[in-house]
Amino acid sequence: MDAYALSITQASELIAAGELSPVELTESVLARIEYAEPHLNAFVEVTADLAMIAAKAAEVEIAEGGYRGPLHGIPLGVKDLYETAGIRTTSSSKVRADYVPDTDSTVVQKLLGAGMIMVGKTHTHEFALGGVTPTTRNPWHTGHIPGGSSGGSGAAVASGECMVGLGSDTGGSIRMPAALCGTVGLKPTYGLVSRRGVASLSWSLDHVGPLTRTVRDTALVMDAIAGYERSDPASLDLVPQSYTADLDHHAGDDLTGLTVGVPSNFFFDDVDEEVDAAVRAAIGQLEFLGARVVEVTIPMAQYISAAAQLIVRAEAAAYHRRMMRASGDLYTEQVRRGILAGEVVLATDYIDALRMRTLVQREWSAMVIGAGVDVIAAPTCPIPAPPADLGTRTWASGLVEDLGRAVGRYSAPANIMGLPGLSVPVGLSSGGLPIGMQLMGRPFEESTVLRVGQAYEQTKATALPVLAL
Amino acid sequence: MSQLLPTDGPAAAEIDLPLSPEVTEPPGAPQLYDAGTLAALLRVADLTLTDEWQQKLLATVNDLEPALHRLRALDLGETPPATAFDARWF
């Protein structure tokens, strides 16, 4: 197997044993990038020279007994919303085409401190305001979108261009590209991972987290990036935990004692037949593994997306207020329209949307506690990746839906509630496109979500392959 | 290596903020934004847009109206907003 195709867990074991050097691994990944990028355009910028310098330094450090741990020497793709010292951070926008930060964002700082090798900056839908990532294509079928807004990271991880892709998730932007590209993606609980140095879309709903090829790889990254930081006002000071240690603790266990809630409304409304079948089959696997499966009703479903819409519009307009007046013509048209719309949302409506969020949270927690649910399992997206020219679909309900919007229809609840949401691959459509299952847990119960995700993952004969193009 | 930044095109045309299908305009709901209202709000916002851009924006804000109607129909009582402020100094 080529080194770029390894999981982090596999590669780190080889590096720790001296059987694979960070230089060999980085060279393999950079060669893969050179091969795949003409097809995918997942990266805004590839930092090959810097990566090789870092890889050589890691090789020397490890040889001298300075092994830092399982992320040492592992290639990293950084979504271009994350500030990187001395490296352009464009948010995939002409507005910030020449912006070079002086410092790293907190998550990048932590991962580089753990020894990761940054190979480049991955594309985002401009300023994270979209689920398409029009710059980039899906490695499973380059005529299709990768999803967004962390579409560059999704495409890069799925195709072997890096082993971790950083993402951000305000309305599904980690989980959607994970589902559509066939990777694992975790949106952690609101407040668990610092957002300092990551361009904001909506302070109230923004989350940052990883996309990887396996659940355990996600746990490895979470071990490094979770933690309190005062400069993020949402950050919470909690007792640190090891997500990999928890997975190890439960190694060999089945899912007996855990309860999986399956929504009877909202999440399976207007869903593609193949997505429905794949996710229900995966839920069947969870039951086979010993989980109790119960039906749940999503409360206030009709209000969740409405509240998210108003909060994101108003906060995005505030964030972009000065840039929009100085450089409005540099935004792509639809992103500019989306941001400008927030300029005319009344403050009272915005505040009432935040009040509605409180109500929805109360109802959701009552539902989860009342049913004794540990995780809710549902499709991540209603459809597999649509074609790059999008189009519409008419559902049995009569709804005519734009496919660019459809991909994000199931995402908002985890953002509004701030809950951990993990997308894991559960199969392929007849068109050969990945399907993702979303596992939503209780707040700060990432360990449970990861445990369920890994238990499912291990029922498959092999992990999803790193793709040939 | 690639340094392509986005341009407008078919795939750039959608925004990742879908309303659920249930969020539809209530019957008889008044139109909140028309050209005149929008122009007035843009003046208050100190935002100068061409006529062409005001037309484009009007279509976008009209898409927001179902969310606004749904929100306003709900009695929030004494519910506080989901915001946080930490009074401690850095």
mmCIF file of C-alpha atoms in Angstrom, chain B residues 42-75:
data_model
loop_
_atom_site.group_PDB
_atom_site.id
_atom_site.type_symbol
_atom_site.label_atom_id
_atom_site.label_comp_id
_atom_site.label_asym_id
_atom_site.label_seq_id
_atom_site.Cartn_x
_atom_site.Cartn_y
_atom_site.Cartn_z
ATOM 1 C CA LEU B 42 -30.490 49.946 2.970
ATOM 2 C CA ARG B 43 -30.386 53.698 3.650
ATOM 3 C CA VAL B 44 -30.593 53.008 7.394
ATOM 4 C CA ALA B 45 -27.807 50.442 6.987
ATOM 5 C CA ASP B 46 -25.726 53.045 5.141
ATOM 6 C CA LEU B 47 -25.380 50.647 2.253
ATOM 7 C CA THR B 48 -25.314 51.968 -1.281
ATOM 8 C CA LEU B 49 -26.323 49.463 -3.957
ATOM 9 C CA THR B 50 -27.117 49.873 -7.636
ATOM 10 C CA ASP B 51 -30.702 49.335 -8.798
ATOM 11 C CA GLU B 52 -29.626 46.026 -10.303
ATOM 12 C CA TRP B 53 -28.189 44.869 -6.986
ATOM 13 C CA GLN B 54 -31.253 46.015 -5.081
ATOM 14 C CA GLN B 55 -33.358 43.791 -7.348
ATOM 15 C CA LYS B 56 -31.054 40.838 -6.747
ATOM 16 C CA LEU B 57 -31.120 41.404 -3.004
ATOM 17 C CA LEU B 58 -34.896 41.726 -2.952
ATOM 18 C CA ALA B 59 -35.211 38.181 -4.286
ATOM 19 C CA THR B 60 -32.874 36.916 -1.573
ATOM 20 C CA VAL B 61 -34.595 38.674 1.316
ATOM 21 C CA ASN B 62 -37.958 37.479 0.079
ATOM 22 C CA ASP B 63 -36.579 33.957 0.615
ATOM 23 C CA LEU B 64 -36.088 34.858 4.278
ATOM 24 C CA GLU B 65 -39.716 35.801 4.831
ATOM 25 C CA PRO B 66 -41.005 32.295 5.667
ATOM 26 C CA ALA B 67 -38.430 32.066 8.467
ATOM 27 C CA LEU B 68 -39.456 35.468 9.805
ATOM 28 C CA HIS B 69 -43.162 34.635 9.723
ATOM 29 C CA ARG B 70 -42.586 31.358 11.501
ATOM 30 C CA LEU B 71 -40.440 32.985 14.163
ATOM 31 C CA ARG B 72 -42.906 35.792 14.800
ATOM 32 C CA ALA B 73 -45.821 33.387 15.153
ATOM 33 C CA LEU B 74 -44.205 31.718 18.176
ATOM 34 C CA ASP B 75 -44.900 33.043 21.684
#
